[in-house]
PDB file of N, CA and C in Angstrom:
ATOM      1  N   UNK A   1       1.266  -1.237  -0.237  1.00 53.00           N
ATOM      2  CA  UNK A   1       0.177  -0.039   0.219  1.00 53.00           C
ATOM      3  C   UNK A   1       1.059   0.891  -0.072  1.00 53.00           C
ATOM      4  N   UNK A   2       0.427   2.008  -0.832  1.00 65.00           N
ATOM      5  CA  UNK A   2       1.439   3.257  -0.911  1.00 65.00           C
ATOM      6  C   UNK A   2       0.637   4.641  -0.385  1.00 65.00           C
ATOM      7  N   UNK A   3       1.110   5.403   0.989  1.00 74.00           N
ATOM      8  CA  UNK A   3       0.308   6.316   1.177  1.00 74.00           C
ATOM      9  C   UNK A   3       0.751   7.415   0.789  1.00 74.00           C
ATOM     10  N   UNK A   4      -0.592   8.206   0.743  1.00 82.00           N
ATOM     11  CA  UNK A   4      -0.384   9.687   0.217  1.00 82.00           C
ATOM     12  C   UNK A   4       0.082  10.864   0.654  1.00 82.00           C
ATOM     13  N   UNK A   5       1.705  10.930   1.644  1.00 88.00           N
ATOM     14  CA  UNK A   5       1.609  12.085   3.188  1.00 88.00           C
ATOM     15  C   UNK A   5       2.419  13.188   1.812  1.00 88.00           C
ATOM     16  N   UNK A   6       2.574  14.527   2.226  1.00 89.00           N
ATOM     17  CA  UNK A   6       3.293  15.446   1.863  1.00 89.00           C
ATOM     18  C   UNK A   6       2.922  16.224   3.146  1.00 89.00           C
ATOM     19  N   UNK A   7       4.766  16.610   3.115  1.00 93.00           N
ATOM     20  CA  UNK A   7       5.141  18.159   4.039  1.00 93.00           C
ATOM     21  C   UNK A   7       4.544  19.456   3.764  1.00 93.00           C
ATOM     22  N   UNK A   8       3.281  19.705   4.332  1.00 93.00           N
ATOM     23  CA  UNK A   8       2.549  21.508   3.952  1.00 93.00           C
ATOM     24  C   UNK A   8       4.171  22.471   3.562  1.00 93.00           C
ATOM     25  N   UNK A   9       4.480  22.735   4.016  1.00 96.00           N
ATOM     26  CA  UNK A   9       5.443  23.352   4.417  1.00 96.00           C
ATOM     27  C   UNK A   9       6.322  23.488   2.962  1.00 96.00           C
ATOM     28  N   UNK A  10       7.098  21.836   2.469  1.00 96.00           N
ATOM     29  CA  UNK A  10       7.057  21.957   1.069  1.00 96.00           C
ATOM     30  C   UNK A  10       5.707  22.510  -0.371  1.00 96.00           C
ATOM     31  N   UNK A  11       4.636  21.918  -0.053  1.00 93.00           N
ATOM     32  CA  UNK A  11       3.988  22.352  -0.887  1.00 93.00           C
ATOM     33  C   UNK A  11       3.723  24.395  -0.612  1.00 93.00           C
ATOM     34  N   UNK A  12       3.820  24.568   0.472  1.00 95.00           N
ATOM     35  CA  UNK A  12       3.450  26.048   0.517  1.00 95.00           C
ATOM     36  C   UNK A  12       5.232  26.844  -0.059  1.00 95.00           C
ATOM     37  N   UNK A  13       6.029  25.847   0.113  1.00 97.00           N
ATOM     38  CA  UNK A  13       7.598  26.873  -0.669  1.00 97.00           C
ATOM     39  C   UNK A  13       7.201  26.382  -2.043  1.00 97.00           C
ATOM     40  N   UNK A  14       6.779  25.468  -2.419  1.00 96.00           N
ATOM     41  CA  UNK A  14       6.879  25.644  -4.202  1.00 96.00           C
ATOM     42  C   UNK A  14       6.073  26.745  -4.874  1.00 96.00           C
ATOM     43  N   UNK A  15       4.848  26.008  -3.908  1.00 95.00           N
ATOM     44  CA  UNK A  15       3.937  27.619  -4.329  1.00 95.00           C
ATOM     45  C   UNK A  15       4.887  28.965  -4.377  1.00 95.00           C
ATOM     46  N   UNK A  16       4.885  29.099  -3.430  1.00 96.00           N
ATOM     47  CA  UNK A  16       6.149  30.615  -3.318  1.00 96.00           C
ATOM     48  C   UNK A  16       6.894  30.340  -4.277  1.00 96.00           C
ATOM     49  N   UNK A  17       8.012  29.986  -4.767  1.00 97.00           N
ATOM     50  CA  UNK A  17       9.021  29.746  -5.558  1.00 97.00           C
ATOM     51  C   UNK A  17       8.298  30.335  -6.757  1.00 97.00           C
ATOM     52  N   UNK A  18       6.869  29.305  -7.392  1.00 96.00           N
ATOM     53  CA  UNK A  18       6.520  29.465  -8.415  1.00 96.00           C
ATOM     54  C   UNK A  18       6.233  31.257  -8.347  1.00 96.00           C
ATOM     55  N   UNK A  19       5.631  31.356  -7.272  1.00 95.00           N
ATOM     56  CA  UNK A  19       4.973  32.899  -7.382  1.00 95.00           C
ATOM     57  C   UNK A  19       5.991  33.747  -7.925  1.00 95.00           C
ATOM     58  N   UNK A  20       7.011  33.497  -7.145  1.00 93.00           N
ATOM     59  CA  UNK A  20       8.246  34.573  -7.532  1.00 93.00           C
ATOM     60  C   UNK A  20       8.544  34.338  -9.129  1.00 93.00           C
ATOM     61  N   UNK A  21       8.510  33.035  -9.663  1.00 94.00           N
ATOM     62  CA  UNK A  21       8.911  32.981 -11.143  1.00 94.00           C
ATOM     63  C   UNK A  21      10.050  32.533 -10.689  1.00 94.00           C
ATOM     64  N   UNK A  22      10.430  31.829  -9.834  1.00 92.00           N
ATOM     65  CA  UNK A  22      12.450  31.396  -9.632  1.00 92.00           C
ATOM     66  C   UNK A  22      12.345  30.320 -10.043  1.00 92.00           C
ATOM     67  N   UNK A  23      11.224  29.261 -10.552  1.00 92.00           N
ATOM     68  CA  UNK A  23      11.523  28.124 -11.318  1.00 92.00           C
ATOM     69  C   UNK A  23      11.709  27.791 -12.312  1.00 92.00           C
ATOM     70  N   UNK A  24      11.609  29.442 -12.898  1.00 91.00           N
ATOM     71  CA  UNK A  24      12.098  29.945 -14.546  1.00 91.00           C
ATOM     72  C   UNK A  24      13.770  30.252 -14.677  1.00 91.00           C
ATOM     73  N   UNK A  25      13.552  30.950 -13.527  1.00 92.00           N
ATOM     74  CA  UNK A  25      14.767  32.226 -12.976  1.00 92.00           C
ATOM     75  C   UNK A  25      15.851  31.724 -13.014  1.00 92.00           C
ATOM     76  N   UNK A  26      15.707  30.767 -11.489  1.00 90.00           N
ATOM     77  CA  UNK A  26      17.457  29.891 -11.676  1.00 90.00           C
ATOM     78  C   UNK A  26      17.753  28.804 -11.833  1.00 90.00           C
ATOM     79  N   UNK A  27      18.804  27.899 -11.653  1.00 93.00           N
ATOM     80  CA  UNK A  27      19.080  26.467 -12.181  1.00 93.00           C
ATOM     81  C   UNK A  27      18.515  25.678 -11.113  1.00 93.00           C
ATOM     82  N   UNK A  28      18.613  24.388 -11.446  1.00 94.00           N
ATOM     83  CA  UNK A  28      17.532  23.003 -11.237  1.00 94.00           C
ATOM     84  C   UNK A  28      18.139  23.007 -10.180  1.00 94.00           C
ATOM     85  N   UNK A  29      19.743  22.779 -10.309  1.00 94.00           N
ATOM     86  CA  UNK A  29      20.470  21.876  -9.036  1.00 94.00           C
ATOM     87  C   UNK A  29      20.552  23.653  -7.735  1.00 94.00           C
ATOM     88  N   UNK A  30      21.181  24.876  -8.146  1.00 94.00           N
ATOM     89  CA  UNK A  30      20.532  25.325  -6.554  1.00 94.00           C
ATOM     90  C   UNK A  30      19.106  25.423  -6.755  1.00 94.00           C
ATOM     91  N   UNK A  31      18.000  25.131  -7.482  1.00 96.00           N
ATOM     92  CA  UNK A  31      16.623  25.609  -6.585  1.00 96.00           C
ATOM     93  C   UNK A  31      16.789  24.192  -5.527  1.00 96.00           C
ATOM     94  N   UNK A  32      17.402  23.323  -5.988  1.00 96.00           N
ATOM     95  CA  UNK A  32      16.971  22.049  -5.259  1.00 96.00           C
ATOM     96  C   UNK A  32      17.840  22.121  -4.018  1.00 96.00           C
ATOM     97  N   UNK A  33      19.110  22.647  -3.749  1.00 96.00           N
ATOM     98  CA  UNK A  33      19.901  23.293  -2.597  1.00 96.00           C
ATOM     99  C   UNK A  33      19.001  24.066  -1.831  1.00 96.00           C
ATOM    100  N   UNK A  34      18.637  24.858  -2.410  1.00 97.00           N
ATOM    101  CA  UNK A  34      18.000  26.432  -1.649  1.00 97.00           C
ATOM    102  C   UNK A  34      16.370  25.649  -1.209  1.00 97.00           C
ATOM    103  N   UNK A  35      15.909  24.375  -1.741  1.00 97.00           N
ATOM    104  CA  UNK A  35      14.595  24.041  -1.531  1.00 97.00           C
ATOM    105  C   UNK A  35      15.155  23.346  -0.022  1.00 97.00           C
ATOM    106  N   UNK A  36      16.171  22.389   0.024  1.00 97.00           N
ATOM    107  CA  UNK A  36      16.257  21.449   1.080  1.00 97.00           C
ATOM    108  C   UNK A  36      16.962  22.478   2.325  1.00 97.00           C
ATOM    109  N   UNK A  37      17.604  23.797   2.286  1.00 97.00           N
ATOM    110  CA  UNK A  37      18.116  24.006   3.037  1.00 97.00           C
ATOM    111  C   UNK A  37      17.262  25.288   3.463  1.00 97.00           C
ATOM    112  N   UNK A  38      16.142  25.175   2.544  1.00 98.00           N
ATOM    113  CA  UNK A  38      15.193  25.914   3.812  1.00 98.00           C
ATOM    114  C   UNK A  38      14.177  25.455   4.031  1.00 98.00           C
ATOM    115  N   UNK A  39      14.003  23.842   3.277  1.00 98.00           N
ATOM    116  CA  UNK A  39      12.865  23.503   4.504  1.00 98.00           C
ATOM    117  C   UNK A  39      13.547  22.564   5.999  1.00 98.00           C
ATOM    118  N   UNK A  40      14.990  22.720   5.819  1.00 98.00           N
ATOM    119  CA  UNK A  40      15.853  21.528   7.350  1.00 98.00           C
ATOM    120  C   UNK A  40      15.135  22.942   7.919  1.00 98.00           C
ATOM    121  N   UNK A  41      15.344  23.846   7.895  1.00 98.00           N
ATOM    122  CA  UNK A  41      14.724  25.292   8.787  1.00 98.00           C
ATOM    123  C   UNK A  41      13.695  25.235   9.852  1.00 98.00           C
ATOM    124  N   UNK A  42      12.474  24.587   8.601  1.00 98.00           N
ATOM    125  CA  UNK A  42      11.171  24.747   9.461  1.00 98.00           C
ATOM    126  C   UNK A  42      10.682  22.952  10.124  1.00 98.00           C
ATOM    127  N   UNK A  43       9.710  23.382  10.725  1.00 97.00           N
ATOM    128  CA  UNK A  43       8.745  22.387  11.388  1.00 97.00           C
ATOM    129  C   UNK A  43       8.497  21.523   9.852  1.00 97.00           C
ATOM    130  N   UNK A  44       7.917  20.195  10.267  1.00 95.00           N
ATOM    131  CA  UNK A  44       7.113  20.038   9.367  1.00 95.00           C
ATOM    132  C   UNK A  44       6.457  18.964   9.794  1.00 95.00           C
ATOM    133  N   UNK A  45       5.068  19.030   8.987  1.00 91.00           N
ATOM    134  CA  UNK A  45       3.457  19.139   8.677  1.00 91.00           C
ATOM    135  C   UNK A  45       3.322  18.286   8.102  1.00 91.00           C
ATOM    136  N   UNK A  46       2.951  17.033   8.440  1.00 90.00           N
ATOM    137  CA  UNK A  46       2.363  16.258   7.171  1.00 90.00           C
ATOM    138  C   UNK A  46       0.929  16.261   6.752  1.00 90.00           C
ATOM    139  N   UNK A  47       0.543  16.410   5.713  1.00 88.00           N
ATOM    140  CA  UNK A  47      -1.060  16.219   5.336  1.00 88.00           C
ATOM    141  C   UNK A  47      -1.201  14.845   3.895  1.00 88.00           C
ATOM    142  N   UNK A  48      -2.901  14.929   4.400  1.00 86.00           N
ATOM    143  CA  UNK A  48      -2.782  13.540   3.648  1.00 86.00           C
ATOM    144  C   UNK A  48      -3.264  14.256   1.670  1.00 86.00           C
ATOM    145  N   UNK A  49      -3.701  14.934   2.363  1.00 82.00           N
ATOM    146  CA  UNK A  49      -5.214  15.859   1.394  1.00 82.00           C
ATOM    147  C   UNK A  49      -4.915  17.488   1.966  1.00 82.00           C
ATOM    148  N   UNK A  50      -4.632  18.054   0.524  1.00 79.00           N
ATOM    149  CA  UNK A  50      -4.192  19.158   0.114  1.00 79.00           C
ATOM    150  C   UNK A  50      -5.680  20.003   0.167  1.00 79.00           C
ATOM    151  N   UNK A  51      -6.300  18.805  -0.563  1.00 76.00           N
ATOM    152  CA  UNK A  51      -7.971  20.650  -0.050  1.00 76.00           C
ATOM    153  C   UNK A  51      -8.592  20.557   1.001  1.00 76.00           C
ATOM    154  N   UNK A  52      -8.399  19.041   1.693  1.00 70.00           N
ATOM    155  CA  UNK A  52      -8.575  19.103   3.511  1.00 70.00           C
ATOM    156  C   UNK A  52      -8.200  20.334   3.903  1.00 70.00           C
ATOM    157  N   UNK A  53      -6.483  20.666   3.896  1.00 77.00           N
ATOM    158  CA  UNK A  53      -6.115  21.429   4.402  1.00 77.00           C
ATOM    159  C   UNK A  53      -6.319  22.912   3.962  1.00 77.00           C
ATOM    160  N   UNK A  54      -6.657  23.005   3.018  1.00 71.00           N
ATOM    161  CA  UNK A  54      -6.930  24.504   2.617  1.00 71.00           C
ATOM    162  C   UNK A  54      -8.610  24.383   3.325  1.00 71.00           C
ATOM    163  N   UNK A  55      -9.934  23.646   3.406  1.00 70.00           N
ATOM    164  CA  UNK A  55     -11.089  24.127   4.228  1.00 70.00           C
ATOM    165  C   UNK A  55     -10.635  23.900   5.441  1.00 70.00           C
ATOM    166  N   UNK A  56      -9.869  23.025   6.386  1.00 73.00           N
ATOM    167  CA  UNK A  56     -10.129  23.199   7.630  1.00 73.00           C
ATOM    168  C   UNK A  56      -8.670  24.210   8.216  1.00 73.00           C
ATOM    169  N   UNK A  57      -8.026  24.980   7.829  1.00 79.00           N
ATOM    170  CA  UNK A  57      -7.031  25.418   8.039  1.00 79.00           C
ATOM    171  C   UNK A  57      -7.532  26.956   8.364  1.00 79.00           C
ATOM    172  N   UNK A  58      -6.595  27.644   9.053  1.00 86.00           N
ATOM    173  CA  UNK A  58      -6.766  28.797  10.371  1.00 86.00           C
ATOM    174  C   UNK A  58      -6.229  29.631   9.311  1.00 86.00           C
ATOM    175  N   UNK A  59      -6.364  30.776   8.908  1.00 87.00           N
ATOM    176  CA  UNK A  59      -6.107  32.422   7.717  1.00 87.00           C
ATOM    177  C   UNK A  59      -4.396  32.811   8.880  1.00 87.00           C
ATOM    178  N   UNK A  60      -4.597  32.994   9.743  1.00 92.00           N
ATOM    179  CA  UNK A  60      -3.128  33.536  10.765  1.00 92.00           C
ATOM    180  C   UNK A  60      -2.443  32.336  11.258  1.00 92.00           C
ATOM    181  N   UNK A  61      -3.373  31.054  10.798  1.00 90.00           N
ATOM    182  CA  UNK A  61      -2.361  29.677  10.963  1.00 90.00           C
ATOM    183  C   UNK A  61      -1.126  30.091   9.496  1.00 90.00           C
ATOM    184  N   UNK A  62      -1.972  30.474   8.793  1.00 90.00           N
ATOM    185  CA  UNK A  62      -1.365  29.818   7.203  1.00 90.00           C
ATOM    186  C   UNK A  62      -0.677  30.981   6.649  1.00 90.00           C
ATOM    187  N   UNK A  63      -0.768  32.385   7.461  1.00 93.00           N
ATOM    188  CA  UNK A  63      -0.096  33.630   7.098  1.00 93.00           C
ATOM    189  C   UNK A  63       1.668  33.271   7.642  1.00 93.00           C
ATOM    190  N   UNK A  64       0.936  32.739   9.696  1.00 95.00           N
ATOM    191  CA  UNK A  64       2.464  32.624  10.443  1.00 95.00           C
ATOM    192  C   UNK A  64       3.499  31.853   9.486  1.00 95.00           C
ATOM    193  N   UNK A  65       2.857  30.776   8.664  1.00 94.00           N
ATOM    194  CA  UNK A  65       3.805  29.637   8.239  1.00 94.00           C
ATOM    195  C   UNK A  65       4.142  30.173   6.258  1.00 94.00           C
ATOM    196  N   UNK A  66       3.154  31.222   5.886  1.00 95.00           N
ATOM    197  CA  UNK A  66       3.987  31.995   4.692  1.00 95.00           C
ATOM    198  C   UNK A  66       5.048  32.410   5.057  1.00 95.00           C
ATOM    199  N   UNK A  67       4.995  33.762   6.446  1.00 97.00           N
ATOM    200  CA  UNK A  67       6.014  34.588   7.128  1.00 97.00           C
ATOM    201  C   UNK A  67       7.530  33.344   7.163  1.00 97.00           C
ATOM    202  N   UNK A  68       7.233  32.033   8.368  1.00 98.00           N
ATOM    203  CA  UNK A  68       8.084  31.892   8.507  1.00 98.00           C
ATOM    204  C   UNK A  68       9.224  31.005   6.955  1.00 98.00           C
ATOM    205  N   UNK A  69       8.345  30.464   6.460  1.00 98.00           N
ATOM    206  CA  UNK A  69       9.168  30.435   5.177  1.00 98.00           C
ATOM    207  C   UNK A  69       9.657  30.940   4.405  1.00 98.00           C
ATOM    208  N   UNK A  70       9.272  32.557   4.291  1.00 97.00           N
ATOM    209  CA  UNK A  70       9.460  33.702   3.854  1.00 97.00           C
ATOM    210  C   UNK A  70      11.059  33.840   4.336  1.00 97.00           C
ATOM    211  N   UNK A  71      11.515  33.665   5.703  1.00 98.00           N
ATOM    212  CA  UNK A  71      12.035  34.203   6.265  1.00 98.00           C
ATOM    213  C   UNK A  71      13.199  33.004   6.361  1.00 98.00           C
ATOM    214  N   UNK A  72      13.414  31.637   6.081  1.00 98.00           N
ATOM    215  CA  UNK A  72      14.083  30.486   6.090  1.00 98.00           C
ATOM    216  C   UNK A  72      14.388  30.530   4.308  1.00 98.00           C
ATOM    217  N   UNK A  73      13.359  31.119   3.571  1.00 97.00           N
ATOM    218  CA  UNK A  73      13.986  31.333   2.418  1.00 97.00           C
ATOM    219  C   UNK A  73      15.482  32.145   2.139  1.00 97.00           C
ATOM    220  N   UNK A  74      15.265  33.739   3.012  1.00 96.00           N
ATOM    221  CA  UNK A  74      15.768  33.961   2.517  1.00 96.00           C
ATOM    222  C   UNK A  74      17.029  34.411   3.557  1.00 96.00           C
ATOM    223  N   UNK A  75      17.462  33.312   4.281  1.00 97.00           N
ATOM    224  CA  UNK A  75      18.393  33.292   4.832  1.00 97.00           C
ATOM    225  C   UNK A  75      18.926  31.822   4.198  1.00 97.00           C
ATOM    226  N   UNK A  76      18.223  30.703   3.627  1.00 97.00           N
ATOM    227  CA  UNK A  76      18.724  30.143   2.849  1.00 97.00           C
ATOM    228  C   UNK A  76      19.932  30.711   1.820  1.00 97.00           C
ATOM    229  N   UNK A  77      19.499  31.715   0.961  1.00 95.00           N
ATOM    230  CA  UNK A  77      19.456  32.045  -0.308  1.00 95.00           C
ATOM    231  C   UNK A  77      20.842  33.449   0.521  1.00 95.00           C
ATOM    232  N   UNK A  78      21.010  33.461   1.082  1.00 96.00           N
ATOM    233  CA  UNK A  78      22.036  34.201   1.619  1.00 96.00           C
ATOM    234  C   UNK A  78      23.520  33.122   2.152  1.00 96.00           C
ATOM    235  N   UNK A  79      23.123  31.974   2.552  1.00 96.00           N
ATOM    236  CA  UNK A  79      23.802  30.592   3.025  1.00 96.00           C
ATOM    237  C   UNK A  79      23.954  30.244   1.671  1.00 96.00           C
ATOM    238  N   UNK A  80      23.561  30.256   0.584  1.00 95.00           N
ATOM    239  CA  UNK A  80      24.153  29.782  -0.827  1.00 95.00           C
ATOM    240  C   UNK A  80      24.758  30.815  -1.369  1.00 95.00           C
ATOM    241  N   UNK A  81      24.634  31.387  -1.025  1.00 92.00           N
ATOM    242  CA  UNK A  81      25.889  33.108  -1.691  1.00 92.00           C
ATOM    243  C   UNK A  81      26.826  32.841  -0.984  1.00 92.00           C
ATOM    244  N   UNK A  82      27.489  32.846  -0.137  1.00 92.00           N
ATOM    245  CA  UNK A  82      28.309  32.890   1.150  1.00 92.00           C
ATOM    246  C   UNK A  82      29.209  31.711   0.785  1.00 92.00           C
ATOM    247  N   UNK A  83      27.914  30.496   0.295  1.00 87.00           N
ATOM    248  CA  UNK A  83      29.222  29.403   0.091  1.00 87.00           C
ATOM    249  C   UNK A  83      29.143  29.220  -1.533  1.00 87.00           C
ATOM    250  N   UNK A  84      28.708  29.648  -2.263  1.00 82.00           N
ATOM    251  CA  UNK A  84      29.622  30.171  -3.733  1.00 82.00           C
ATOM    252  C   UNK A  84      30.191  30.953  -3.468  1.00 82.00           C
ATOM    253  N   UNK A  85      30.389  32.415  -2.778  1.00 81.00           N
ATOM    254  CA  UNK A  85      32.074  33.217  -2.743  1.00 81.00           C
ATOM    255  C   UNK A  85      32.817  32.809  -2.264  1.00 81.00           C
ATOM    256  N   UNK A  86      32.450  31.467  -1.655  1.00 80.00           N
ATOM    257  CA  UNK A  86      33.356  31.033  -0.461  1.00 80.00           C
ATOM    258  C   UNK A  86      34.549  30.344  -1.790  1.00 80.00           C
ATOM    259  N   UNK A  87      33.616  28.874  -2.227  1.00 79.00           N
ATOM    260  CA  UNK A  87      33.869  28.253  -3.880  1.00 79.00           C
ATOM    261  C   UNK A  87      34.517  28.688  -4.612  1.00 79.00           C
ATOM    262  N   UNK A  88      34.500  30.227  -4.597  1.00 76.00           N
ATOM    263  CA  UNK A  88      34.924  31.326  -5.456  1.00 76.00           C
ATOM    264  C   UNK A  88      36.124  31.484  -5.163  1.00 76.00           C
ATOM    265  N   UNK A  89      36.590  31.608  -3.985  1.00 75.00           N
ATOM    266  CA  UNK A  89      38.330  32.027  -3.239  1.00 75.00           C
ATOM    267  C   UNK A  89      38.825  31.175  -3.438  1.00 75.00           C
ATOM    268  N   UNK A  90      38.462  29.585  -3.219  1.00 77.00           N
ATOM    269  CA  UNK A  90      39.209  29.015  -3.298  1.00 77.00           C
ATOM    270  C   UNK A  90      39.943  28.508  -4.374  1.00 77.00           C
ATOM    271  N   UNK A  91      38.744  28.191  -5.792  1.00 75.00           N
ATOM    272  CA  UNK A  91      39.267  28.583  -7.257  1.00 75.00           C
ATOM    273  C   UNK A  91      40.170  29.715  -7.719  1.00 75.00           C
ATOM    274  N   UNK A  92      40.573  30.358  -6.933  1.00 68.00           N
ATOM    275  CA  UNK A  92      41.185  31.399  -7.161  1.00 68.00           C
ATOM    276  C   UNK A  92      42.937  31.091  -6.795  1.00 68.00           C
TER     277      UNK A  92
END
């Protein structure tokens, strides 16, 4: 039996990246790293059915989750930028 469970933070992060046009703008490897680093900073919230989550979720809770994701995403971008700068320095 295969269960359909998902991390809701992952769903919201993908929506944010899509809304900001980052899927078209950034290389796939960078996006994968960005998602991993971002999600590792966030709690996990498993869901079974996305439609149920939309129906039962509280607006303030969703707003808070999106703010957490945005903050984690900004930290992740800064972290990856600094790592890239370090790698470029090592190559010199």
